[in-house]
Structure formats: structure tokens, C-alpha cells
XYZ file of C-alpha atoms in Angstrom:
104
model
C -39.193 214.229 -22.018
C -39.997 216.634 -24.499
C -39.515 215.554 -28.037
C -37.189 217.621 -30.288
C -37.729 218.585 -33.685
C -35.184 220.691 -36.404
C -35.945 223.490 -39.014
C -38.556 221.547 -41.487
C -37.307 222.001 -45.371
C -39.041 221.943 -48.227
C -38.390 219.217 -50.440
C -40.030 218.846 -54.293
C -43.772 218.419 -52.939
C -42.617 217.282 -50.015
C -41.648 218.946 -45.834
C -39.146 217.041 -44.331
C -38.707 217.307 -40.533
C -35.680 216.367 -38.620
C -36.316 214.903 -34.944
C -34.302 213.109 -32.099
C -35.364 210.006 -30.067
C -34.337 210.605 -26.795
C -31.066 208.486 -27.459
C -33.352 205.608 -28.983
C -35.456 205.573 -25.171
C -38.302 206.374 -27.425
C -40.334 203.982 -30.279
C -40.869 207.783 -32.173
C -42.554 210.372 -32.491
C -46.243 211.606 -33.391
C -45.747 214.756 -35.932
C -48.604 217.269 -35.855
C -49.123 220.330 -38.764
C -51.370 223.743 -38.099
C -51.172 225.683 -40.332
C -52.623 229.423 -40.845
C -56.097 229.367 -39.710
C -56.921 226.062 -38.985
C -58.058 226.188 -35.305
C -56.368 222.746 -33.920
C -52.965 221.286 -35.230
C -53.568 217.291 -37.453
C -51.940 214.493 -37.099
C -49.627 213.858 -40.488
C -48.907 210.362 -39.072
C -45.889 208.311 -37.008
C -42.649 208.664 -37.900
C -40.171 206.709 -35.883
C -36.900 207.117 -38.488
C -35.691 210.757 -38.750
C -36.614 213.067 -40.361
C -40.346 212.750 -40.977
C -41.616 213.634 -43.806
C -45.001 215.578 -44.054
C -45.944 214.821 -47.983
C -49.657 216.083 -47.153
C -48.412 220.370 -47.594
C -50.553 221.862 -49.536
C -49.312 225.020 -51.393
C -48.833 229.037 -50.020
C -49.376 227.889 -46.599
C -47.396 228.942 -43.422
C -47.523 225.872 -41.208
C -45.987 225.096 -37.996
C -44.769 221.768 -36.937
C -44.987 220.117 -32.919
C -44.672 216.535 -31.849
C -44.921 214.134 -29.340
C -42.684 211.362 -28.511
C -44.263 207.648 -28.868
C -42.770 204.523 -25.632
C -45.954 200.857 -26.551
C -48.049 203.348 -28.836
C -48.627 205.722 -26.103
C -47.709 209.582 -26.319
C -45.716 210.638 -22.789
C -44.372 213.841 -22.334
C -44.607 217.517 -22.877
C -45.287 218.857 -27.153
C -42.082 219.663 -28.885
C -41.508 223.222 -29.490
C -43.101 224.041 -32.803
C -41.178 224.964 -36.362
C -42.680 226.713 -38.721
C -41.533 226.505 -42.605
C -43.707 228.512 -45.394
C -44.990 226.490 -48.010
C -45.327 228.439 -51.089
C -44.799 227.727 -54.003
C -43.388 229.274 -56.786
C -43.939 228.933 -60.890
C -41.225 229.048 -63.002
C -40.834 232.116 -65.072
C -40.213 231.071 -68.362
C -39.007 232.982 -70.975
C -40.228 233.208 -74.761
C -37.514 231.196 -76.700
C -35.550 234.069 -78.703
C -37.171 235.974 -81.997
C -40.372 234.769 -80.864
C -43.409 236.595 -80.845
C -45.808 237.888 -78.202
C -49.244 237.738 -78.112
C -51.817 240.131 -75.815
């Protein structure tokens, strides 16, 4: 069995990653994240309900996610294909109020 991940989405400060559980034949997935510059993937956690939510995502990074299916606390099968997301957080630019002086 090969775990299946959907396209990750940044939602506020979190990343949500939908996944499939082989029609309920597996207990869940172990989710892994590898950001640019990291040598190995880091385990984010075990998820039994979709979507998985990465609450540890850091700003300004390009990261890929993979998953392994889990049955009875053991990883089975092959890792999922990697899915990627850019975690670039942008500050909103705010214009000064009308008539406000801009000091240099």
C-alpha cells in the first residue's frame, strides 16, 4: 500500500494536508516534512482523521510532505509521493491614513 496525500494548503499559520486512508483499511498516517536545506524528513505526527494539520510550520520556507500508512502502530507499505508547499508569509502593506504625514 502507498499512502496518498492531496495538495497542501497554507491556512493562517498552519498547513493542512488532505489524505486518503485506503477505504478505512489503515489506522492513519505518519506525516513527515522536509524543508529546503534539511537533510532528512522530520516526523510531524500521527493522524487518523483527514486533513492532517501541521501546526509547526515555519515562515519563509519551501517544504515537501510525505506520509506512511500505519496499522497497529507500525508503518506499512511505501512512502507517499511528495507534495510541496511554499510557506512564505507576507506582511500586509498598510497605507497611511489619508492626510497623514510620512516622516523619513
